[in-house]
Coordinates of C-alpha atoms in Angstrom, one line a residue:
Chain A
M1 CA 75.6 161.9 182.9
S2 CA 76.8 159.8 180.1
G3 CA 77.0 156.1 180.6
R4 CA 77.0 152.9 178.6
L5 CA 74.6 150.1 179.1
P6 CA 75.8 146.6 179.3
G7 CA 76.1 145.2 175.7
E8 CA 75.8 148.5 174.2
R9 CA 78.1 149.3 171.3
N10 CA 78.9 152.2 169.2
G11 CA 77.0 152.3 165.9
H12 CA 78.3 153.1 162.5
S13 CA 77.5 156.4 161.1
L14 CA 76.0 156.8 157.6
I15 CA 79.2 158.0 156.2
E16 CA 81.1 155.0 157.5
M17 CA 78.5 152.7 156.0
A18 CA 78.7 154.4 152.7
L19 CA 82.4 154.2 152.7
V20 CA 82.4 150.5 153.5
L21 CA 79.9 149.9 150.7
V22 CA 82.0 151.8 148.2
L23 CA 85.2 150.1 149.2
A24 CA 83.5 146.7 149.2
S25 CA 82.1 147.4 145.8
I26 CA 85.5 148.3 144.5
V27 CA 87.1 145.2 146.0
I28 CA 84.4 142.9 144.7
A29 CA 84.5 144.5 141.3
T30 CA 88.2 144.2 141.1
V31 CA 88.2 140.6 142.2
F32 CA 85.3 139.8 139.8
G33 CA 87.2 141.5 137.0
V34 CA 90.3 139.5 137.7
L35 CA 88.2 136.3 137.8
L36 CA 86.3 137.2 134.7
A37 CA 89.5 138.0 132.8
Q38 CA 91.0 134.7 134.0
W39 CA 87.9 132.8 133.0
R40 CA 88.0 134.3 129.5
F41 CA 91.7 133.6 129.2
H42 CA 91.0 130.0 130.2
L43 CA 88.2 129.7 127.6
T44 CA 90.4 131.3 125.0
R45 CA 93.2 128.9 125.7
T46 CA 90.9 126.0 125.5
E47 CA 89.4 127.2 122.2
V48 CA 92.8 127.9 120.7
A49 CA 94.1 124.5 121.8
S50 CA 91.1 122.7 120.4
T51 CA 91.4 124.6 117.1
H52 CA 95.1 123.8 116.8
D53 CA 94.2 120.1 117.5
A54 CA 91.5 120.0 114.9
A55 CA 93.7 121.5 112.3
R56 CA 96.6 119.1 113.1
V57 CA 94.3 116.0 113.1
A58 CA 92.7 116.9 109.8
L59 CA 96.0 117.6 108.2
E60 CA 97.6 114.5 109.5
V61 CA 94.7 112.3 108.3
L62 CA 94.6 113.8 104.8
T63 CA 98.4 113.9 104.3
S64 CA 98.7 110.4 105.5
E65 CA 96.1 109.2 103.0
F66 CA 97.5 111.1 100.1
R67 CA 101.1 110.1 100.9
S68 CA 100.5 106.4 100.4
I69 CA 98.0 106.2 97.5
C70 CA 98.9 105.1 94.0
P71 CA 97.1 107.2 91.5
S72 CA 98.2 105.2 88.5
L73 CA 96.5 102.2 90.1
G74 CA 93.2 104.0 90.4
D75 CA 93.5 104.8 94.1
L76 CA 91.9 108.2 93.5
Y77 CA 88.3 107.8 92.5
A78 CA 87.4 111.4 92.3
I79 CA 89.2 114.7 93.1
A80 CA 87.7 118.1 93.8
S81 CA 89.0 121.3 95.4
D82 CA 87.2 120.6 98.6
S83 CA 86.7 116.8 98.7
V84 CA 88.4 113.6 97.6
A85 CA 87.3 110.0 97.1
L86 CA 90.1 107.4 97.5
R87 CA 91.2 104.0 98.5
S88 CA 92.3 104.1 102.1
T89 CA 94.8 101.5 103.0
T90 CA 93.8 99.6 106.1
G91 CA 96.3 96.8 106.2
F92 CA 99.2 95.2 104.5
G93 CA 100.3 91.6 104.4
L94 CA 102.1 88.9 102.4
V95 CA 100.4 85.8 101.0
C96 CA 101.5 82.6 102.7
G97 CA 99.4 80.4 100.5
A98 CA 96.1 80.4 98.5
T99 CA 93.5 77.7 98.2
G100 CA 90.3 78.3 96.1
D101 CA 88.8 81.5 97.4
R102 CA 90.9 81.8 100.5
F103 CA 94.4 83.0 101.1
G104 CA 96.4 83.2 104.3
L105 CA 98.4 86.2 105.1
R106 CA 101.4 87.1 107.2
R107 CA 100.2 90.5 108.5
I108 CA 102.7 93.2 108.3
S109 CA 100.7 96.3 109.0
G110 CA 97.2 97.5 110.1
A111 CA 94.2 95.2 109.9
F112 CA 92.0 93.5 107.4
G113 CA 88.2 93.7 107.9
D114 CA 85.2 92.0 106.3
G115 CA 82.8 94.8 106.7
R116 CA 81.1 96.7 103.9
G117 CA 83.6 98.1 101.5
D118 CA 86.5 96.0 102.7
S119 CA 88.5 94.8 99.8
A120 CA 92.0 93.8 99.0
L121 CA 94.5 94.4 96.2
V122 CA 96.6 91.4 95.5
F123 CA 99.8 91.6 93.6
S124 CA 99.8 89.5 90.4
E125 CA 103.0 88.5 88.7
G126 CA 102.8 88.9 85.0
R127 CA 105.7 87.6 83.0
I128 CA 108.0 86.4 85.6
D129 CA 111.0 88.1 84.0
S130 CA 109.5 91.5 83.8
A131 CA 108.1 94.1 86.1
A132 CA 106.4 95.9 83.2
D133 CA 103.3 93.8 83.3
D134 CA 102.9 93.2 87.0
S135 CA 99.6 94.3 88.4
W136 CA 97.4 94.6 91.4
S137 CA 94.0 92.8 91.2
S138 CA 91.1 94.0 93.4
V139 CA 89.0 91.4 95.2
A140 CA 86.2 92.0 97.7
I141 CA 86.7 90.4 101.1
S142 CA 83.7 88.4 102.1
A143 CA 85.0 87.1 105.4
V144 CA 87.9 86.9 107.7
V145 CA 88.1 83.2 108.6
A146 CA 90.2 80.9 110.7
G147 CA 92.5 78.7 108.6
G148 CA 91.9 76.9 105.4
A149 CA 94.8 78.3 103.4
G150 CA 97.7 76.2 104.6
L151 CA 100.8 77.2 106.3
C152 CA 103.3 79.9 105.5
P153 CA 106.6 78.9 103.8
D154 CA 108.3 79.3 107.2
G155 CA 106.0 76.6 108.7
R156 CA 104.0 79.0 110.8
A157 CA 100.2 79.5 110.5
P158 CA 99.0 82.6 108.8
D159 CA 98.2 85.6 110.9
V160 CA 94.9 86.1 109.1
T161 CA 93.0 84.2 106.4
L162 CA 90.8 86.0 104.0
Q163 CA 87.9 84.6 102.1
V164 CA 87.2 86.6 98.9
V165 CA 84.5 86.9 96.3
G166 CA 85.5 84.7 93.4
A167 CA 88.5 82.5 92.8
L168 CA 92.1 83.6 93.1
Q169 CA 94.4 83.1 90.2
G170 CA 98.1 83.7 89.8
V171 CA 98.6 84.4 93.5
V172 CA 101.9 83.1 94.7
A173 CA 103.5 82.9 98.2
G174 CA 105.1 86.1 99.1
A175 CA 102.8 88.2 97.0
P176 CA 101.9 91.5 98.7
V177 CA 98.3 92.2 99.7
R178 CA 96.9 95.6 100.5
G179 CA 93.6 95.9 102.4
F180 CA 91.6 99.0 101.6
R181 CA 88.3 100.8 102.0
P182 CA 86.8 103.4 99.7
Y183 CA 86.4 106.6 101.6
V184 CA 85.2 110.1 100.8
Y185 CA 86.7 113.0 102.7
R186 CA 84.9 116.3 102.6
L187 CA 83.6 119.1 104.8
Y188 CA 80.0 118.8 105.8
R189 CA 77.6 121.0 107.8
G190 CA 76.7 119.5 111.1
G191 CA 73.4 119.9 112.9
D192 CA 75.0 122.7 115.0
G193 CA 75.6 124.7 111.9
N194 CA 79.4 124.2 112.0
W195 CA 81.5 122.7 109.2
W196 CA 83.3 119.5 110.1
L197 CA 85.7 117.2 108.3
G198 CA 83.9 114.0 107.6
Q199 CA 84.9 110.6 106.4
R200 CA 82.3 108.6 104.6
L201 CA 82.4 105.0 103.4
R202 CA 80.9 104.7 100.0
G203 CA 77.2 104.4 100.5
G204 CA 77.5 104.9 104.2
R205 CA 76.9 107.8 106.6
I206 CA 79.4 110.5 107.1
Q207 CA 81.4 110.4 110.3
P208 CA 83.0 113.5 111.8
L209 CA 86.8 113.4 112.2
A210 CA 87.7 116.9 113.3
G211 CA 86.5 120.4 113.3
P212 CA 85.0 122.8 113.2
F213 CA 86.4 124.5 110.1
L214 CA 85.5 127.5 108.0
S215 CA 83.1 126.8 105.2
P216 CA 84.5 125.4 101.9
E217 CA 83.8 128.8 100.3
R218 CA 86.1 130.4 102.9
G219 CA 88.8 127.9 102.5
G220 CA 87.9 125.5 105.3
L221 CA 89.4 122.7 103.2
S222 CA 91.3 123.3 100.0
L223 CA 92.9 120.6 97.9
E224 CA 95.1 121.4 95.0
Y225 CA 96.3 118.5 92.8
R226 CA 99.4 118.8 90.6
T227 CA 101.2 116.7 88.1
G228 CA 104.9 116.0 88.1
D229 CA 105.4 119.2 86.2
L230 CA 103.6 121.1 88.9
E231 CA 100.7 121.8 86.5
P232 CA 97.1 121.3 87.7
A233 CA 96.2 117.7 87.4
R234 CA 93.1 117.2 85.2
T235 CA 92.6 113.5 86.0
P236 CA 93.0 111.5 89.2
R237 CA 95.7 109.3 87.6
A238 CA 97.9 112.3 86.8
V239 CA 98.2 113.4 90.4
V240 CA 101.7 113.5 91.8
Q241 CA 101.5 116.2 94.3
V242 CA 98.7 117.5 96.6
I243 CA 98.6 120.8 98.4
V244 CA 96.4 120.4 101.5
S245 CA 95.2 123.7 103.1
I246 CA 93.0 123.8 106.2
R247 CA 91.4 126.7 108.1
A248 CA 90.1 125.5 111.4
R249 CA 87.8 127.7 113.5
S250 CA 87.2 127.7 117.2
L251 CA 83.8 126.3 118.3
N252 CA 83.1 129.4 120.4
P253 CA 84.1 133.1 120.2
T254 CA 87.4 133.9 121.9
S255 CA 87.2 137.7 121.9
W256 CA 84.3 139.9 123.0
R257 CA 85.8 143.4 122.9
A258 CA 84.7 144.1 119.4
G259 CA 81.9 141.7 119.4
P260 CA 82.2 137.9 119.3
R261 CA 85.1 136.8 117.2
F262 CA 86.3 133.3 116.4
F263 CA 89.8 132.1 116.5
V264 CA 91.0 130.8 113.1
D265 CA 94.1 128.6 112.6
S266 CA 95.4 127.6 109.2
L267 CA 97.8 124.9 108.2
S268 CA 99.1 123.9 104.8
S269 CA 101.2 121.0 103.6
I270 CA 102.5 119.8 100.3
V271 CA 102.3 116.1 100.0
Y272 CA 104.4 114.2 97.4
V273 CA 102.5 111.1 96.5
R274 CA 105.0 108.3 97.1
N275 CA 103.5 105.8 94.8
S276 CA 102.9 108.1 91.9
Chain B
M1 CA 86.9 152.8 170.9
S2 CA 85.2 149.8 169.4
D3 CA 84.2 147.1 171.6
L4 CA 84.0 144.0 169.5
Q5 CA 83.7 140.9 171.7
G6 CA 83.3 137.2 171.3
G7 CA 83.8 137.4 167.5
A8 CA 80.1 137.8 167.1
D9 CA 80.6 140.2 164.3
R10 CA 83.1 138.3 162.1
G11 CA 82.8 139.5 158.5
I12 CA 82.9 137.6 155.3
A13 CA 85.9 139.2 153.9
M14 CA 88.3 136.4 154.7
I15 CA 85.9 133.8 153.3
S16 CA 85.4 135.8 150.2
A17 CA 89.1 136.3 149.7
V18 CA 89.7 132.6 150.2
L19 CA 87.0 131.7 147.8
A20 CA 88.2 134.1 145.2
L21 CA 91.7 132.8 145.6
V22 CA 90.5 129.2 145.2
L23 CA 88.5 130.2 142.1
L24 CA 91.4 132.1 140.7
G25 CA 93.7 129.2 141.4
A26 CA 91.4 126.8 139.7
L27 CA 91.2 128.9 136.6
V28 CA 95.0 129.4 136.5
S29 CA 95.4 125.7 137.0
G30 CA 92.9 125.0 134.2
S31 CA 94.7 127.3 131.9
L32 CA 98.0 125.8 132.8
F33 CA 96.6 122.4 132.2
V34 CA 95.3 123.4 128.8
S35 CA 98.6 125.0 127.9
A36 CA 100.5 121.9 129.1
R37 CA 98.3 119.6 127.1
Q38 CA 98.8 121.6 124.0
A39 CA 102.5 121.7 124.6
R40 CA 102.5 117.9 125.0
N41 CA 100.4 117.5 121.9
G42 CA 102.8 119.7 120.0
T43 CA 105.8 117.8 121.2
A44 CA 104.3 114.5 120.4
D45 CA 103.4 115.7 116.9
A46 CA 106.9 117.0 116.4
Q47 CA 108.4 113.7 117.6
V48 CA 106.1 111.6 115.4
A49 CA 107.0 113.8 112.4
S50 CA 110.7 113.5 113.3
A51 CA 110.4 109.7 113.5
F52 CA 108.7 109.6 110.2
Y53 CA 111.4 111.6 108.5
A54 CA 114.0 109.5 110.2
A55 CA 112.3 106.4 108.8
E56 CA 112.2 108.0 105.4
A57 CA 115.9 108.9 105.6
G58 CA 116.6 105.2 106.5
L59 CA 114.7 104.0 103.5
A60 CA 116.5 106.5 101.2
A61 CA 119.9 105.7 102.6
S62 CA 119.4 101.9 102.5
F63 CA 118.1 102.1 98.9
G64 CA 120.5 104.7 97.7
W65 CA 123.6 103.0 99.1
W66 CA 122.4 99.5 98.2
D67 CA 124.7 96.7 99.2
S68 CA 123.6 93.6 97.4
Q69 CA 125.6 91.2 99.6
P70 CA 123.0 90.8 102.4
A71 CA 120.4 90.2 99.8
V72 CA 122.5 87.5 98.1
E73 CA 122.7 85.6 101.4
L74 CA 119.0 85.9 102.3
R75 CA 116.4 83.2 101.9
P76 CA 112.6 83.6 101.4
W77 CA 110.9 84.9 104.5
R78 CA 114.1 85.6 106.3
S79 CA 115.2 89.0 107.4
V80 CA 118.5 90.8 107.9
E81 CA 119.3 94.2 109.3
I82 CA 121.0 96.1 106.5
G83 CA 121.6 99.5 108.1
S84 CA 121.2 101.7 111.1
A85 CA 122.4 105.2 111.9
A86 CA 121.9 108.2 114.1
L87 CA 121.1 111.3 112.2
A88 CA 122.5 114.8 113.0
S89 CA 119.2 115.7 114.6
G90 CA 119.7 112.9 117.1
D91 CA 116.9 110.8 115.6
S92 CA 117.8 107.3 114.4
Y93 CA 116.7 104.6 112.0
H94 CA 117.1 100.9 111.6
A95 CA 116.5 99.2 108.2
R96 CA 115.6 95.5 107.7
L97 CA 115.4 93.6 104.5
T98 CA 113.0 90.6 104.1
Q99 CA 113.1 88.4 101.1
L100 CA 109.5 87.6 100.0
D101 CA 110.1 84.8 97.4
D102 CA 112.9 82.9 95.8
G103 CA 112.6 84.5 92.5
G104 CA 113.9 81.5 90.6
A105 CA 116.8 81.3 88.2
E106 CA 115.3 83.5 85.5
S107 CA 113.7 86.3 87.5
G108 CA 114.7 88.4 90.4
A109 CA 113.4 88.0 94.0
R110 CA 111.1 90.4 95.7
Y111 CA 112.1 92.1 99.0
L112 CA 110.4 94.2 101.6
L113 CA 112.7 96.9 102.9
V114 CA 111.4 98.3 106.3
S115 CA 112.9 101.3 107.9
S116 CA 112.0 102.2 111.5
G117 CA 112.6 105.7 112.5
R118 CA 112.8 106.9 116.2
A119 CA 112.8 110.4 117.4
H120 CA 115.3 111.3 120.1
G121 CA 114.4 112.4 123.6
P122 CA 112.2 110.9 126.2
G123 CA 109.2 109.1 124.8
G124 CA 110.5 109.5 121.3
G125 CA 107.9 108.5 118.7
R126 CA 108.4 105.6 116.3
R127 CA 107.2 105.4 112.7
R128 CA 107.9 102.7 110.1
V129 CA 107.9 103.0 106.3
A130 CA 108.6 100.3 103.8
L131 CA 109.5 99.7 100.1
L132 CA 108.6 96.7 98.0
L133 CA 111.6 96.0 95.8
R134 CA 112.4 93.7 93.0
D135 CA 115.9 92.4 92.1
P136 CA 116.3 92.8 88.4
R137 CA 119.0 90.2 87.7
P138 CA 119.8 91.9 84.4
E139 CA 122.0 89.1 82.9
R140 CA 118.9 87.1 82.1
W141 CA 118.2 89.3 79.1
C142 CA 121.4 88.7 77.3
C143 CA 122.8 87.2 75.0
G144 CA 122.9 84.1 72.9
A145 CA 125.0 85.5 70.0
A146 CA 127.0 88.4 68.8
L147 CA 123.9 89.4 66.8
T148 CA 120.3 88.3 67.3
T149 CA 117.9 89.5 64.7
A150 CA 114.6 88.6 63.2
G151 CA 115.5 90.0 59.8
V152 CA 117.9 89.7 56.9
V153 CA 121.7 90.0 57.7
Q154 CA 124.0 91.4 55.0
V155 CA 127.7 91.3 55.7
A156 CA 129.9 93.1 53.2
D157 CA 133.2 91.9 52.1
G158 CA 135.6 92.8 54.8
G159 CA 132.9 93.1 57.4
L160 CA 133.2 90.9 60.5
L161 CA 130.5 89.2 62.5
R162 CA 131.8 86.7 65.1
G163 CA 130.7 84.8 68.2
I164 CA 134.1 84.1 69.6
D165 CA 134.0 85.4 73.2
L166 CA 136.5 88.2 73.1
E167 CA 138.0 90.1 76.0
P168 CA 138.7 93.7 74.9
I169 CA 142.4 94.0 74.3
E170 CA 142.7 97.1 76.5
W171 CA 141.4 95.1 79.5
L172 CA 143.8 92.1 79.2
D173 CA 146.2 93.5 81.7
F174 CA 143.5 93.8 84.3
P175 CA 142.3 90.3 85.2
G176 CA 139.7 91.5 87.6
L177 CA 137.6 92.9 84.8
C178 CA 136.7 89.6 83.2
Q179 CA 136.4 86.9 85.9
V180 CA 134.1 84.6 84.0
P181 CA 135.6 82.1 81.6
A182 CA 135.1 82.9 77.9
S183 CA 132.0 81.2 76.4
N184 CA 131.8 81.3 72.6
R185 CA 128.4 81.9 71.0
P186 CA 127.1 81.8 67.5
G187 CA 127.9 84.8 65.4
V188 CA 124.3 85.4 64.6
V189 CA 121.0 84.0 65.6
T190 CA 118.1 84.8 63.3
G191 CA 114.4 84.0 62.7
E192 CA 112.5 81.7 65.0
E193 CA 115.6 80.9 67.0
G194 CA 115.6 84.4 68.2
N195 CA 111.8 84.9 68.8
N196 CA 112.0 84.3 72.5
V197 CA 114.9 86.6 72.8
F198 CA 113.0 89.4 71.2
G199 CA 110.2 89.0 73.6
E200 CA 112.7 89.3 76.4
A201 CA 114.4 92.2 74.7
E202 CA 111.3 94.2 74.3
H203 CA 110.6 93.9 78.0
A204 CA 114.2 94.6 78.7
F205 CA 114.1 97.6 76.4
R206 CA 111.1 99.2 78.3
E207 CA 112.6 98.6 81.7
L208 CA 116.0 99.9 80.7
A209 CA 114.6 102.9 78.9
A210 CA 112.7 103.9 82.0
R211 CA 116.0 104.2 83.8
S212 CA 118.1 105.7 81.1
D213 CA 121.0 108.1 81.9
V214 CA 121.0 109.8 78.5
E215 CA 117.8 110.6 76.5
L216 CA 118.2 111.4 72.8
D217 CA 115.4 112.7 70.6
G218 CA 114.3 110.7 67.5
G219 CA 116.4 111.5 64.5
A220 CA 119.4 112.5 66.5
L221 CA 122.8 112.8 64.7
L222 CA 125.9 112.5 67.0
N223 CA 129.2 113.7 65.5
D224 CA 131.4 113.8 68.6
I225 CA 131.0 111.2 71.2
A226 CA 133.8 111.4 73.8
P227 CA 134.4 111.2 77.5
V228 CA 134.1 114.5 79.4
I229 CA 135.8 115.3 82.7
D230 CA 134.4 118.1 84.9
S231 CA 136.5 120.7 86.7
D232 CA 136.9 118.4 89.7
G233 CA 138.5 115.7 87.5
A234 CA 135.5 113.5 87.8
C235 CA 133.5 112.1 84.9
A236 CA 130.8 114.5 83.8
R237 CA 127.9 112.1 83.7
G238 CA 124.6 112.6 82.0
L239 CA 125.9 114.6 79.0
P240 CA 124.3 113.4 75.7
A241 CA 127.7 112.9 74.0
N242 CA 129.5 111.3 77.0
W243 CA 129.1 107.6 76.9
G244 CA 132.1 106.7 79.1
E245 CA 135.6 105.6 78.2
P246 CA 136.0 101.8 77.7
R247 CA 139.4 101.9 76.2
V248 CA 141.4 103.4 79.0
V249 CA 141.2 101.5 82.3
G250 CA 141.5 103.9 85.2
H251 CA 140.1 106.8 83.2
P252 CA 137.5 108.8 85.3
C253 CA 134.8 107.7 82.9
F254 CA 135.9 104.1 82.7
D255 CA 133.3 103.1 85.3
Y256 CA 130.6 105.2 83.7
L257 CA 128.5 102.9 81.7
P258 CA 125.4 104.9 80.8
V259 CA 122.0 103.6 79.6
V260 CA 121.5 105.6 76.4
H261 CA 118.0 105.8 75.0
A262 CA 117.2 107.2 71.6
A263 CA 113.5 107.8 71.2
G264 CA 113.6 107.3 67.4
D265 CA 116.2 106.9 64.7
L266 CA 119.8 107.5 65.6
T267 CA 122.9 108.2 63.4
I268 CA 126.4 108.0 64.9
A269 CA 128.9 109.8 62.6
S270 CA 131.4 110.1 65.4
A271 CA 134.8 108.5 65.9
G272 CA 135.8 107.8 69.4
S273 CA 134.2 105.3 71.8
G274 CA 131.4 104.6 74.2
Q275 CA 130.1 101.9 76.5
G276 CA 127.1 100.8 78.4
V277 CA 123.6 100.0 77.0
L278 CA 122.4 101.6 73.8
L279 CA 118.6 101.5 73.2
V280 CA 117.4 102.7 69.9
Q281 CA 113.6 102.9 69.3
G282 CA 114.0 103.3 65.5
D283 CA 116.9 102.6 63.1
L284 CA 120.5 102.9 64.1
E285 CA 123.2 103.8 61.6
I286 CA 126.8 104.0 62.5
T287 CA 128.9 105.7 59.9
G288 CA 131.8 106.9 61.9
D289 CA 134.8 105.0 63.2
F290 CA 133.1 104.4 66.5
D291 CA 133.8 101.7 69.1
F292 CA 131.0 100.6 71.3
Y293 CA 131.5 98.2 74.2
G294 CA 128.3 96.7 75.7
L295 CA 124.8 95.9 74.8
L296 CA 122.9 97.3 71.8
I297 CA 119.2 96.8 71.4
V298 CA 117.6 98.2 68.2
L299 CA 113.9 98.0 67.5
G300 CA 114.4 99.0 63.9
N301 CA 117.1 98.3 61.3
L302 CA 120.7 98.2 62.1
R303 CA 123.4 99.5 59.7
V304 CA 127.1 99.5 60.8
A305 CA 129.1 100.9 58.0
R306 CA 132.3 101.4 60.1
G307 CA 133.4 101.0 63.6
R308 CA 133.2 98.2 66.1
I309 CA 130.6 96.8 68.4
L310 CA 132.1 94.6 71.1
G311 CA 129.5 92.9 73.2
A312 CA 126.2 91.9 71.7
A313 CA 123.5 93.4 69.6
L314 CA 119.8 92.6 69.3
A315 CA 118.0 94.1 66.3
S316 CA 114.3 93.3 65.8
G317 CA 113.9 95.3 62.5
G318 CA 114.0 93.8 59.0
V319 CA 117.6 94.4 57.9
V320 CA 121.0 94.3 59.5
R321 CA 123.9 95.5 57.4
V322 CA 127.5 95.1 58.5
G323 CA 129.8 97.2 56.2
S324 CA 133.2 96.4 55.0
G325 CA 134.9 98.4 57.7
A326 CA 132.8 97.2 60.5
E327 CA 133.1 94.6 63.2
L328 CA 130.4 93.1 65.4
S329 CA 132.0 90.7 67.9
Y330 CA 130.6 88.9 70.9
S331 CA 132.1 89.7 74.3
S332 CA 130.4 88.3 77.4
C333 CA 132.8 90.4 79.5
A334 CA 131.7 93.7 77.9
V335 CA 128.0 92.7 78.1
R336 CA 128.2 91.6 81.7
R337 CA 130.1 94.7 82.7
A338 CA 127.5 96.9 81.0
L339 CA 124.6 95.1 82.7
R340 CA 126.2 94.9 86.1
T341 CA 126.4 98.7 86.5
A342 CA 125.1 99.9 89.8
K343 CA 122.0 101.4 88.2
L344 CA 120.8 98.1 86.7
V345 CA 121.8 95.9 89.6
L346 CA 120.0 98.2 92.0
P347 CA 116.7 96.6 92.9
H348 CA 113.9 98.8 91.9
P349 CA 110.6 99.5 93.6
L350 CA 107.6 97.7 92.2
A351 CA 106.0 99.5 89.3
Q352 CA 102.9 100.3 91.3
F353 CA 102.4 100.8 95.0
S354 CA 105.8 100.1 96.3
W355 CA 105.9 102.6 99.2
L356 CA 103.8 102.1 102.3
E357 CA 103.6 103.2 105.9
I358 CA 103.5 100.4 108.3
L359 CA 100.7 101.0 110.8
E360 CA 101.3 99.7 114.3

């Protein structure tokens, strides 16, 4: 007699169990493979995007600096194929009035600071009937103060008043003033072993701006300076054109099939120095 | 027949599938987010770049097609909009001019020309660039006499040196050409009387030479100076021997008044005519039957054997010789016309650091 006890169920045979295990393994492996591929794709996209961003930021910073410098005024302190030291414009204003060591400004652009390295170039009229002897005089800003330099010609108070080291001479209302800081831009090797574009105030510590990049030897940052005749510029004052080339590298590998490989993005721009 | 009851043996397949789908969805969303962020960054960069170039276009257009009228009506620290346009790309610019000082009677005022560029499309970026300009007011340089010189003046019998303010005879039928009443001057100013003038002239020389239309090497000899018309019937500007045509009103080269700069000595053995501003770094010798209308500045000696200079001449060298067949006559009209050419009236950027980007 064959009967079934209450609660009794049919068991699985060994073959059934093996089949289930195989199928489950295939399904899990497939799902895992899809997830892994998607995860890698996600990482790759993130790395590629970050690399693009680093290259764009670095190029924008450097081209913006080069575009507005005036080499004949001494804005380029030193030039090299992988670094540059220059006056970086921080602000621009017009003199409202000057008294002793203070002058009030109508601010047009940016900001004026009184930190280390903050200085200003003040336009000085030479002979009033000629532009040939006009010049820009450099003064160190000792403090940004409130008032003390009179009103602007339009009767309004200056936007900002600067106290400078030494007395001001020959500064007239309406004279342009350019605030600047001396910066060095170069690639430097960070503690993580990667190369970063850094900005360093003269005598200060270097601050990372963007990266990572390939090493200078591999073209991480390449600066080519040219004269108006497109010849290599031998002195900073002769620079009219700068070719900025950048090779950014992803922080992490983006491909594993043939071993870890980094994504590299390169950008290049020719900058015509507007004030050459 | 299986006998599953009460759900006691529910598997984990459904939960696993849901988890996998959630994980997959999260990854896909993450990738989409990264891609979208990069697309946004790229779009923003492109718009900022477009705005920058629109601003540059505005600066170039406002400066290139300079209209001096708004500047004339400005006062220090006042602004006026001098131009705006939509570019073919859909981007646009607005240009404003601010006068920075009053300049005074003897010198030109300074201006700040600001051009704001805006990229088209939603959230279009904005960038502003500016130029520091100076109004040259060229008339201040010239001229107190037909001839101003620091040296010896020798006028041969038959030579003519006169300060009566003459209007060129060819222009008499065109009253619009000489609107200022005639104002006679001395025929010649020499020695200390002219010292200040030479100081002015040297500055003027440098500024004008920097913007010359025609550059001649030192020691140049010109045998054939004449107006040249190109295949389109327009004046062929910039040619070394084309100095305009002052004697035929309405000629294509009548309104071409070049600034000619000779880097050393210059000899003119040509007949014909020319006009504008002639700057000679060395000695100038005119041996041909040549008429020149305008301003002549010579840093060396001046010898006019034949021909006619109508306008004014400044010679800072030791000797000026006017030959028996030569005439040097003052003409305020010819001088003013030469100095009011578009190129000299155009304000020019400050010699150093004139361009800047205005940071928000």
